[in-house]
JSON list of C-alpha atoms in Angstrom, two decimals:
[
{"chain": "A", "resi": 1, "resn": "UNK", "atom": "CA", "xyz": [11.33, 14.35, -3.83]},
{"chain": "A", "resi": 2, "resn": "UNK", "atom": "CA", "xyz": [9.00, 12.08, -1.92]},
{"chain": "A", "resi": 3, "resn": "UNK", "atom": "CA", "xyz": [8.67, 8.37, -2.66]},
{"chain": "A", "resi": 4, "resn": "UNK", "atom": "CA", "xyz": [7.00, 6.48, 0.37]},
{"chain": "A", "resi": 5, "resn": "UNK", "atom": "CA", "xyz": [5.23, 3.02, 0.96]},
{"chain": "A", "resi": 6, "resn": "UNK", "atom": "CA", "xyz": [2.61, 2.12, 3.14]},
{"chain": "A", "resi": 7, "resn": "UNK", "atom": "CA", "xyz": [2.64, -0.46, 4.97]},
{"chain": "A", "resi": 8, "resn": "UNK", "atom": "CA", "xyz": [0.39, -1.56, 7.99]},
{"chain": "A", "resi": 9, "resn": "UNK", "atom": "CA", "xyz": [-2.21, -4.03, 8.87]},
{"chain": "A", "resi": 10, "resn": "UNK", "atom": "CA", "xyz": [-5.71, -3.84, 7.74]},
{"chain": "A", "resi": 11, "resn": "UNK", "atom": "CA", "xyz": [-7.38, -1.04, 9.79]},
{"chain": "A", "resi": 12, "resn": "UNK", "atom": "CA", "xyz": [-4.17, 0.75, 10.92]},
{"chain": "A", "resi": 13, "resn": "UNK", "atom": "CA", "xyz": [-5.17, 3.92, 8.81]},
{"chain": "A", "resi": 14, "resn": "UNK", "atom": "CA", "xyz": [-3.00, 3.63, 5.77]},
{"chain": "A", "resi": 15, "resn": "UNK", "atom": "CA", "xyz": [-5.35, 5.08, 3.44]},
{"chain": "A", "resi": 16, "resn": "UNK", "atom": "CA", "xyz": [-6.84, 7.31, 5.59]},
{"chain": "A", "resi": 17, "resn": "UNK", "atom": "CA", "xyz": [-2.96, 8.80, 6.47]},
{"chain": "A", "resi": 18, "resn": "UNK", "atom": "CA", "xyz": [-1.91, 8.13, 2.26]},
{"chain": "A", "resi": 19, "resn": "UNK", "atom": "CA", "xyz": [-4.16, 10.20, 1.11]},
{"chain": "A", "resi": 20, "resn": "UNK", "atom": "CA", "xyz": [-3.81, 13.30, 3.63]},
{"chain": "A", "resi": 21, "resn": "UNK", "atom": "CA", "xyz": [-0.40, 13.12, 3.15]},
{"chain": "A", "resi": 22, "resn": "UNK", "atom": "CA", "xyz": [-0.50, 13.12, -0.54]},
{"chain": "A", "resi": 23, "resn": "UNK", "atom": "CA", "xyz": [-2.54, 16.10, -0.51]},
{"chain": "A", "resi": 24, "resn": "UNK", "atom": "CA", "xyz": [-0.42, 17.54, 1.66]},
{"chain": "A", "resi": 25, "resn": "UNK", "atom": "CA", "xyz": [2.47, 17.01, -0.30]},
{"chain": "A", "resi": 26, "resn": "UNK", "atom": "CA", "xyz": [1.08, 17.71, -3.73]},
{"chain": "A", "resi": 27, "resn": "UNK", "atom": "CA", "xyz": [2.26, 13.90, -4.98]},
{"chain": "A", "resi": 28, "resn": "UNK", "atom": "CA", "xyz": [0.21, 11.34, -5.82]},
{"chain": "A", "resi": 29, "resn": "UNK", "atom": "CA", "xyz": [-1.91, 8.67, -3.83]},
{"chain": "A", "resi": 30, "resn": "UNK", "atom": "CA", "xyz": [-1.28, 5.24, -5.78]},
{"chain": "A", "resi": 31, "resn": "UNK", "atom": "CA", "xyz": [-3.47, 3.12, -4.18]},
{"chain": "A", "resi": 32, "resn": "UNK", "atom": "CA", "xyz": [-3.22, -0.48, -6.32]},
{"chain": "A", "resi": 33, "resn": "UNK", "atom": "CA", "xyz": [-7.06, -1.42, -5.73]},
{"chain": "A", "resi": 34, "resn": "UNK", "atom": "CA", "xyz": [-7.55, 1.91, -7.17]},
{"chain": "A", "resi": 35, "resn": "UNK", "atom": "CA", "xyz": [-5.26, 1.30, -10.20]},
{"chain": "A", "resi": 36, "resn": "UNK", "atom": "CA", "xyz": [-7.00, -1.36, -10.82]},
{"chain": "A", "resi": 37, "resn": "UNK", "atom": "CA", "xyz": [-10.71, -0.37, -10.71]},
{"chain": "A", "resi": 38, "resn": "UNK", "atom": "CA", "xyz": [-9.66, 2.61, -12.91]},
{"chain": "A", "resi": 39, "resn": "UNK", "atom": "CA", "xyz": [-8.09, -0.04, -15.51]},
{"chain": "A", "resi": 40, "resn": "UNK", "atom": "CA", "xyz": [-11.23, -2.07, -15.71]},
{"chain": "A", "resi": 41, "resn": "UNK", "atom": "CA", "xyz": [-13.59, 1.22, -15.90]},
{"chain": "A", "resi": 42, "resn": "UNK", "atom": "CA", "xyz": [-11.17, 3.01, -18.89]},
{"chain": "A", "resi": 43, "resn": "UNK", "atom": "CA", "xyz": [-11.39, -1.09, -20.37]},
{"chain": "A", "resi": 44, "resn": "UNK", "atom": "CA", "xyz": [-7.30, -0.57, -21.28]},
{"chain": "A", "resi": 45, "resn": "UNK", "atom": "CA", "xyz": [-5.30, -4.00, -22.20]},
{"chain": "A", "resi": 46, "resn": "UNK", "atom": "CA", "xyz": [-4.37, -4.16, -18.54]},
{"chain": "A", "resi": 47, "resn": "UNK", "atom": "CA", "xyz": [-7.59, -3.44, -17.52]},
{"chain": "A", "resi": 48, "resn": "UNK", "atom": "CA", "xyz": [-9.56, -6.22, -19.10]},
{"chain": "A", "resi": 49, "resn": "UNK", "atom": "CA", "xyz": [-6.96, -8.60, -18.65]},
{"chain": "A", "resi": 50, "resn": "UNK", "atom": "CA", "xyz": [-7.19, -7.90, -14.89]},
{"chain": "A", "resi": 51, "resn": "UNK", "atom": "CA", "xyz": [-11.27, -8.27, -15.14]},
{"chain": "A", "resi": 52, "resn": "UNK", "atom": "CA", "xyz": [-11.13, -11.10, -16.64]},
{"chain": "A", "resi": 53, "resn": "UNK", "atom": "CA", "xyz": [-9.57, -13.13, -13.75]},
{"chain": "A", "resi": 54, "resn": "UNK", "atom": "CA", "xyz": [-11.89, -11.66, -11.26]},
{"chain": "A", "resi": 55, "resn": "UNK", "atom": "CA", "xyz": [-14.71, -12.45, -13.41]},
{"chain": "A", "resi": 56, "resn": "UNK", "atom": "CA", "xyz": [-13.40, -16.15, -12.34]},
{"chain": "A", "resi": 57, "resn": "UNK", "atom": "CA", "xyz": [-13.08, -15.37, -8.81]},
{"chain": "A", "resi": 58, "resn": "UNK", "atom": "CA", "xyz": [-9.78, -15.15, -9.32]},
{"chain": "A", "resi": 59, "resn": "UNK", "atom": "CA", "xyz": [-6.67, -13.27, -7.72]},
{"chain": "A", "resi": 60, "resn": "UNK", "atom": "CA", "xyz": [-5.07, -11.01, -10.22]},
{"chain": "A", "resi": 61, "resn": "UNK", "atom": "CA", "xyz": [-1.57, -12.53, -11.05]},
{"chain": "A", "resi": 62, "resn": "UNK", "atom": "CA", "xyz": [1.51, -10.47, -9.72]},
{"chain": "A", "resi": 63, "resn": "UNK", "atom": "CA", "xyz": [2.80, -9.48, -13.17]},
{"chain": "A", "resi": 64, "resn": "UNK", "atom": "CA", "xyz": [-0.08, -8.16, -14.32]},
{"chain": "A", "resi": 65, "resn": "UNK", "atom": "CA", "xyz": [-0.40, -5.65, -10.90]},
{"chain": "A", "resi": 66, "resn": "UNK", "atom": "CA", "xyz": [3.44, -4.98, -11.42]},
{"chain": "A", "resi": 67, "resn": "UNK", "atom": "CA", "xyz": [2.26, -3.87, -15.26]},
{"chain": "A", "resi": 68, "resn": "UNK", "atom": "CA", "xyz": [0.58, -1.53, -14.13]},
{"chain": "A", "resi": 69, "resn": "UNK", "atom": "CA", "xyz": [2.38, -0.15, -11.23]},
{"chain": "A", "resi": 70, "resn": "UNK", "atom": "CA", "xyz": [4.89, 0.49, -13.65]},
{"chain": "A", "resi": 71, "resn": "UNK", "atom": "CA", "xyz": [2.78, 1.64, -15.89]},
{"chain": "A", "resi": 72, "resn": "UNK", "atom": "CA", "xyz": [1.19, 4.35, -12.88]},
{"chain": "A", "resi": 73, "resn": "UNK", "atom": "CA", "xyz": [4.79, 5.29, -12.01]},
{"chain": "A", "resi": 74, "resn": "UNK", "atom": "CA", "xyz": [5.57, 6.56, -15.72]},
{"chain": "A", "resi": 75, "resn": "UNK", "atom": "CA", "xyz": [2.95, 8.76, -15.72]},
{"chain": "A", "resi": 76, "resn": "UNK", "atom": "CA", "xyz": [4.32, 12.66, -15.58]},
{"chain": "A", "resi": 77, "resn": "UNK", "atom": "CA", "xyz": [2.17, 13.61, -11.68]},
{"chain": "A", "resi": 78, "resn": "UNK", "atom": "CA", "xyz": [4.64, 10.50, -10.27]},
{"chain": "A", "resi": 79, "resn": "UNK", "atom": "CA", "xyz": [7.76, 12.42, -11.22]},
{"chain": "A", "resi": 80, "resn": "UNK", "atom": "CA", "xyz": [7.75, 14.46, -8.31]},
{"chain": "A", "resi": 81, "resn": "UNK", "atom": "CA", "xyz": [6.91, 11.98, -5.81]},
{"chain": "A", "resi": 82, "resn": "UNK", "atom": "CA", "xyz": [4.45, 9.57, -4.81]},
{"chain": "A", "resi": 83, "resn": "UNK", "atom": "CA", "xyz": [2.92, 7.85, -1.95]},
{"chain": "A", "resi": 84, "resn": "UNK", "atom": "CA", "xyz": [2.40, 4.04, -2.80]},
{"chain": "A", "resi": 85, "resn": "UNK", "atom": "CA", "xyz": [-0.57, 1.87, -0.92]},
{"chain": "A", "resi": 86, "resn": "UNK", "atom": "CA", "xyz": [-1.12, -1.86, -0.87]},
{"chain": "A", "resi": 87, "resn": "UNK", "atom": "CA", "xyz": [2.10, -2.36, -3.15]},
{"chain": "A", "resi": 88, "resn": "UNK", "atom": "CA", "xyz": [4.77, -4.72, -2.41]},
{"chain": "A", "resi": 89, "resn": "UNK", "atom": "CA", "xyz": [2.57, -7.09, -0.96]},
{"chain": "A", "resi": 90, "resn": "UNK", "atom": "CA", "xyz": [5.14, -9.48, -0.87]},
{"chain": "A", "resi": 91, "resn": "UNK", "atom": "CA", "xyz": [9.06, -9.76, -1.18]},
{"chain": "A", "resi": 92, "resn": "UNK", "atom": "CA", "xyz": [9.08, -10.91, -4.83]},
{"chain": "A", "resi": 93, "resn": "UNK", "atom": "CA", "xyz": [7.09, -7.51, -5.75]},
{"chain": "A", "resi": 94, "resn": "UNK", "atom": "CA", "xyz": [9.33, -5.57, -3.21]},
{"chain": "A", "resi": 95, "resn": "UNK", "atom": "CA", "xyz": [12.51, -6.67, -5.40]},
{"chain": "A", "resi": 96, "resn": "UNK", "atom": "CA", "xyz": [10.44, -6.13, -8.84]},
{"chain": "A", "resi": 97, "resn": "UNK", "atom": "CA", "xyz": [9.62, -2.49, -7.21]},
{"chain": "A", "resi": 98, "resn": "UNK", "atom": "CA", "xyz": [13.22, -2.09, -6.53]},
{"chain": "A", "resi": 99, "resn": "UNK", "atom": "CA", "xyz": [14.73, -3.31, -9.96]},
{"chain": "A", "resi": 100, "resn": "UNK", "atom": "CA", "xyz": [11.29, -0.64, -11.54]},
{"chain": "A", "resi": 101, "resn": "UNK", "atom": "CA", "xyz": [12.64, 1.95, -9.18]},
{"chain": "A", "resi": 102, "resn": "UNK", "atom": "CA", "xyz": [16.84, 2.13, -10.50]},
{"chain": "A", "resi": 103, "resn": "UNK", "atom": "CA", "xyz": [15.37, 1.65, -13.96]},
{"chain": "A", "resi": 104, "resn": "UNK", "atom": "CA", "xyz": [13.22, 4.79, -13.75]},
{"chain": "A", "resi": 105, "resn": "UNK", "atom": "CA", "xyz": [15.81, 6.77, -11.55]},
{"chain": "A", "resi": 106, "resn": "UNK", "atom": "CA", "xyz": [13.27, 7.14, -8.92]},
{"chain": "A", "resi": 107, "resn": "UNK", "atom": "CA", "xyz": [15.13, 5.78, -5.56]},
{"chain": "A", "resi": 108, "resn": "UNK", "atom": "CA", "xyz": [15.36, 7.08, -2.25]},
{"chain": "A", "resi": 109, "resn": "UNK", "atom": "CA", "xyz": [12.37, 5.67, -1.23]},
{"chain": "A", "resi": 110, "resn": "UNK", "atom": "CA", "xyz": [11.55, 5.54, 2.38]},
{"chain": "A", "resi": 111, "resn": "UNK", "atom": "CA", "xyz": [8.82, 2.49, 3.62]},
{"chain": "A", "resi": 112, "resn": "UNK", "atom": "CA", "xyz": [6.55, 3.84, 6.19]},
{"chain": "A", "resi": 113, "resn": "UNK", "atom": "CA", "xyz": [5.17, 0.72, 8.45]},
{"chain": "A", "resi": 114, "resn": "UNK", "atom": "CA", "xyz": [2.09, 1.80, 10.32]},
{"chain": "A", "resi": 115, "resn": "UNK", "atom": "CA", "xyz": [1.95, -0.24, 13.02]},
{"chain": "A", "resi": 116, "resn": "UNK", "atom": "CA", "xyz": [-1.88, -0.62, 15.40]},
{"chain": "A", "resi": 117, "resn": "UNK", "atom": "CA", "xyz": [-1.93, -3.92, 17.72]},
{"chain": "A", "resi": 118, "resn": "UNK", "atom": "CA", "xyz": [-4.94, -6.37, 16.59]},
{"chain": "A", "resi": 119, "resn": "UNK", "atom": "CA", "xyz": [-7.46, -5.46, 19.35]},
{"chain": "A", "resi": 120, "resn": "UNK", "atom": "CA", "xyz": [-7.34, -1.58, 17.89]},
{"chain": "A", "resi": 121, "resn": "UNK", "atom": "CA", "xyz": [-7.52, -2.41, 14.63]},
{"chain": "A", "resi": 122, "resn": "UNK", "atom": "CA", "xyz": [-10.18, -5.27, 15.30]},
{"chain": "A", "resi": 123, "resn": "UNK", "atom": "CA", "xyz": [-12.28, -2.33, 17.36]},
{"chain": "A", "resi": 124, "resn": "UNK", "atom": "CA", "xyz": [-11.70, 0.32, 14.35]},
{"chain": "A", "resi": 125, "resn": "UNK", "atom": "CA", "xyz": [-12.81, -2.21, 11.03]},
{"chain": "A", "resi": 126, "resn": "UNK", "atom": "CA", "xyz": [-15.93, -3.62, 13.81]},
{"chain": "A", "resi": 127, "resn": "UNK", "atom": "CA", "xyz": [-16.66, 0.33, 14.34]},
{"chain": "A", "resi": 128, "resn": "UNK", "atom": "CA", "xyz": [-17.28, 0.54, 10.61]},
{"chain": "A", "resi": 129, "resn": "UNK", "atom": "CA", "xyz": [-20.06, -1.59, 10.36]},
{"chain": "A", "resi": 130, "resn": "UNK", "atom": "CA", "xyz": [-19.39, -3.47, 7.09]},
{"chain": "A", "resi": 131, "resn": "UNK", "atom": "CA", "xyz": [-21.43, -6.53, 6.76]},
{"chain": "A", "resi": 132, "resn": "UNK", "atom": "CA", "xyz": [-18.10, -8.59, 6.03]},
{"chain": "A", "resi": 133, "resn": "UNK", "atom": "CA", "xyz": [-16.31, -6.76, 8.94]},
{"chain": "A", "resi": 134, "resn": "UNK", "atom": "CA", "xyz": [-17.08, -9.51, 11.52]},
{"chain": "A", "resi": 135, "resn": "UNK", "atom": "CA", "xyz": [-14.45, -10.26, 14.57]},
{"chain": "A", "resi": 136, "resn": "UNK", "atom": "CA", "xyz": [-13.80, -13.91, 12.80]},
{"chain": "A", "resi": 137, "resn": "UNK", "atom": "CA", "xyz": [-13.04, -12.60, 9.19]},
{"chain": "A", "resi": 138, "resn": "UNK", "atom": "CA", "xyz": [-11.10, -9.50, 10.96]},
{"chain": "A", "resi": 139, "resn": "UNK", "atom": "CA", "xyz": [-8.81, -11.63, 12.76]},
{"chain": "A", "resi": 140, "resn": "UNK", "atom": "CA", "xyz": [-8.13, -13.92, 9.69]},
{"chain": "A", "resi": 141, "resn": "UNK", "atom": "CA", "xyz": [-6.97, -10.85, 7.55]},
{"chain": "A", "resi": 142, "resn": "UNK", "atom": "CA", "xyz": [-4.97, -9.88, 10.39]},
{"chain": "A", "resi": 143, "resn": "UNK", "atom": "CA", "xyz": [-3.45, -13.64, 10.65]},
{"chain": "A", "resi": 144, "resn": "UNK", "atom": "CA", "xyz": [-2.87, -13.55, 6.92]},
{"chain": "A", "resi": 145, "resn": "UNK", "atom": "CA", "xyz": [-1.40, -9.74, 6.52]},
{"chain": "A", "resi": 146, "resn": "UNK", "atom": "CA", "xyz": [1.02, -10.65, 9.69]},
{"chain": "A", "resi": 147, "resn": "UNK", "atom": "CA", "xyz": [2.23, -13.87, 7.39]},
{"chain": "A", "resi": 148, "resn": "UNK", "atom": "CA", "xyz": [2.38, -12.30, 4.11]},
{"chain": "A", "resi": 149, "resn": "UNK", "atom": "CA", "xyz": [4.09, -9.02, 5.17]},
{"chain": "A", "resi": 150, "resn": "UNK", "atom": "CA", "xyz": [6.39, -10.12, 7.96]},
{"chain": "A", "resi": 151, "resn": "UNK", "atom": "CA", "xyz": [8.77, -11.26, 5.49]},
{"chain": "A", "resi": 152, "resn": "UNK", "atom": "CA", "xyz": [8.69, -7.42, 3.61]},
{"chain": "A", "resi": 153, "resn": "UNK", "atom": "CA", "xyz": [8.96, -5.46, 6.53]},
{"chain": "A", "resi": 154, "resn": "UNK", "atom": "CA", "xyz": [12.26, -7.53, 7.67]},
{"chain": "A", "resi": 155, "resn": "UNK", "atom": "CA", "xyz": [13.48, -7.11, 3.75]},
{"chain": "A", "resi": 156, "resn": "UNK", "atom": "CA", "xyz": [13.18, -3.15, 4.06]},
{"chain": "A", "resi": 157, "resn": "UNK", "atom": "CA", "xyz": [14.89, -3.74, 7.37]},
{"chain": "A", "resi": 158, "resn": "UNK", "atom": "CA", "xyz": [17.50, -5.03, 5.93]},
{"chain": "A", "resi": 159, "resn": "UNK", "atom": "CA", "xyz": [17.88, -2.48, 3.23]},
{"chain": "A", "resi": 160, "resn": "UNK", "atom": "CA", "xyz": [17.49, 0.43, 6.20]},
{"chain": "A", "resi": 161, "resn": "UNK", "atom": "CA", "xyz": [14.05, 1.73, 4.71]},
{"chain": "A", "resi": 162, "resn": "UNK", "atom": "CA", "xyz": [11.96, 0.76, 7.24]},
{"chain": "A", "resi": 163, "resn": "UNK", "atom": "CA", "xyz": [10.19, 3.57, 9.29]},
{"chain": "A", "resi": 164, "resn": "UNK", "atom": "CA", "xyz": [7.57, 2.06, 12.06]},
{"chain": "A", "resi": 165, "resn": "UNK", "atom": "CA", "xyz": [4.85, 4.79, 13.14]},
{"chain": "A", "resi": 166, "resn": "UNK", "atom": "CA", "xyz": [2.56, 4.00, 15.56]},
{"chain": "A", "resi": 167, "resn": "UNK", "atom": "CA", "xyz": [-1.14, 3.82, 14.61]},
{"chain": "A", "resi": 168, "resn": "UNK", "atom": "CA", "xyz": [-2.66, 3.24, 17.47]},
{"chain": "A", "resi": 169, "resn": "UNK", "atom": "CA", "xyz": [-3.01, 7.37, 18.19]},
{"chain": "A", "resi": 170, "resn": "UNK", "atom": "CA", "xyz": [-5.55, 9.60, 16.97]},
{"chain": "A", "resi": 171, "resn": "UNK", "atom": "CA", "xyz": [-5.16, 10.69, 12.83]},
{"chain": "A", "resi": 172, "resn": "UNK", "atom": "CA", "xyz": [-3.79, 14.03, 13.78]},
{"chain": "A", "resi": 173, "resn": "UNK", "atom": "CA", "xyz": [-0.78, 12.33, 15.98]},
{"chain": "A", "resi": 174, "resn": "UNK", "atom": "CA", "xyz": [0.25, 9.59, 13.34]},
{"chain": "A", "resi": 175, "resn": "UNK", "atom": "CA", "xyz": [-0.19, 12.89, 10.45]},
{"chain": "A", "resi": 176, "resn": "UNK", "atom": "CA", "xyz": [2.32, 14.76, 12.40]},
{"chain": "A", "resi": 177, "resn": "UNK", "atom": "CA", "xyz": [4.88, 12.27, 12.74]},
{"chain": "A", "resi": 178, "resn": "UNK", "atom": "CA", "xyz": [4.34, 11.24, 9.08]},
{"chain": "A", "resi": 179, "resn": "UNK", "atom": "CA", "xyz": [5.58, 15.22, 8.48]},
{"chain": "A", "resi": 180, "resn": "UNK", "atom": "CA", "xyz": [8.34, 14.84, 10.99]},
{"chain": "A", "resi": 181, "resn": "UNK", "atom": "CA", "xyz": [10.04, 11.55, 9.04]},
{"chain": "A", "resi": 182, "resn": "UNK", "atom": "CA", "xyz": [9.20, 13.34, 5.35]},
{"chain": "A", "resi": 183, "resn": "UNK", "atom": "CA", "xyz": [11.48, 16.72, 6.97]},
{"chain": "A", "resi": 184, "resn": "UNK", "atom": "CA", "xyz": [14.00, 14.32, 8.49]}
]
C-alpha cells in the first residue's frame, strides 16, 4: 500500500514525477489544484463554495481544501494507495492530514521532499516560457514556498517521514530513486 506526499519547490518536478509514478503504481495522482477545478466544473457544494471565493480574488480557506481532500481520499481508487500533490501546505493541514489519515486507517505514509536549488528551478519555470514565469515573480514563489514549507518538512522530520530526493537530475534519475524508496 502506497501513500506518499510531494513535496518540493515550485519547478522541482513534483507533478511531472506524481504523475509517472502514479501510473506506475496503479494509485491515484491527487493533485489539490486539480480537486479543485474538478469541484467547480461538476458545480458540487464544495465546488461552488470554493468558486465563489475565487470569484473575489480570494484564497480558498483551509477547511474547505481539507473538505475535500477528505472527501478525494474516501473515494474507493484511494484505497489502495495514493500519491498526494500540493497538500499539506502548511503544518496546521499536515496535523488535519494526520488526524484524516488514523480516522480512515490509511497510515504509513511516507513524505517524499524533492529537493532542486533555486538557480535550477529558476532556469526550468524561465525555460517554460509562461508569460507570468519571469525571474522576479520566480524568485518570490521560491522565497514564499521556502517560508511556508520549511516549517512542514522539519514536522515530517520529526515524525521520521521525511524522504529528500534530489531534483536537480534528469526525470529518469529522480523516477528511479522514487522506485528505490517505494521497494525500501
Amino acid at each position: 500500500m502506497t501513500r506518499l506526499i510531494f513535496l518540493g519547490p515550485p519547478g522541482a518536478g513534483k507533478g511531472t514525477q506524481a504523475k509517472t509514478l502514479a501510473e506506475f503504481l496503479g494509485i491515484p495522482h491527487i493533485s489539490t489544484g486539480d480537486i479543485l477545478r474538478q469541484a467547480i466544473q461538476d458545480k458540487t457544494n464544495l465546488g461552488m463554495q470554493a468558486q465563489s471565493f475565487m470569484d473575489k480574488g480570494e484564497l480558498v480557506p483551509d477547511t474547505l481544501v481539507e473538505d475535500m481532500v477528505k472527501e478525494r481520499l474516501q473515494q474507493p481508487d484511494a484505497k489502495t494507495g495514493w500519491i498526494l500533490d500540493g497538500f499539506p501546505r502548511k503544518v496546521t493541514q499536515a496535523e488535519f492530514l494526520a488526524e484524516l489519515l488514523t480516522s480512515l486507517g490509511q497510515g504509513g505514509e511516507k513524505v517524499i521532499n524533492l529537493d532542486a536549488p533555486d538557480e535550477a528551478v529558476i532556469t526550468r519555470l524561465l525555460g517554460r516560457g509562461r508569460k507570468d514565469d519571469t525571474e522576479e515573480v520566480i524568485r518570490r514563489r521560491l522565497e514564499v514556498y521556502r517560508d511556508e514549507t520549511a516549517p512542514l518538512i522539519n514536522y515530517f522530520t520529526d515524525r521520521q517521514k521525511l524522504l529528500t530526493v534530489n531534483g536537480n537530475q534528469s526525470q529518469e534519475e529522480v523516477f528511479t530513486h522514487l522506485k528505490d524508496i517505494i521497494a525500501a
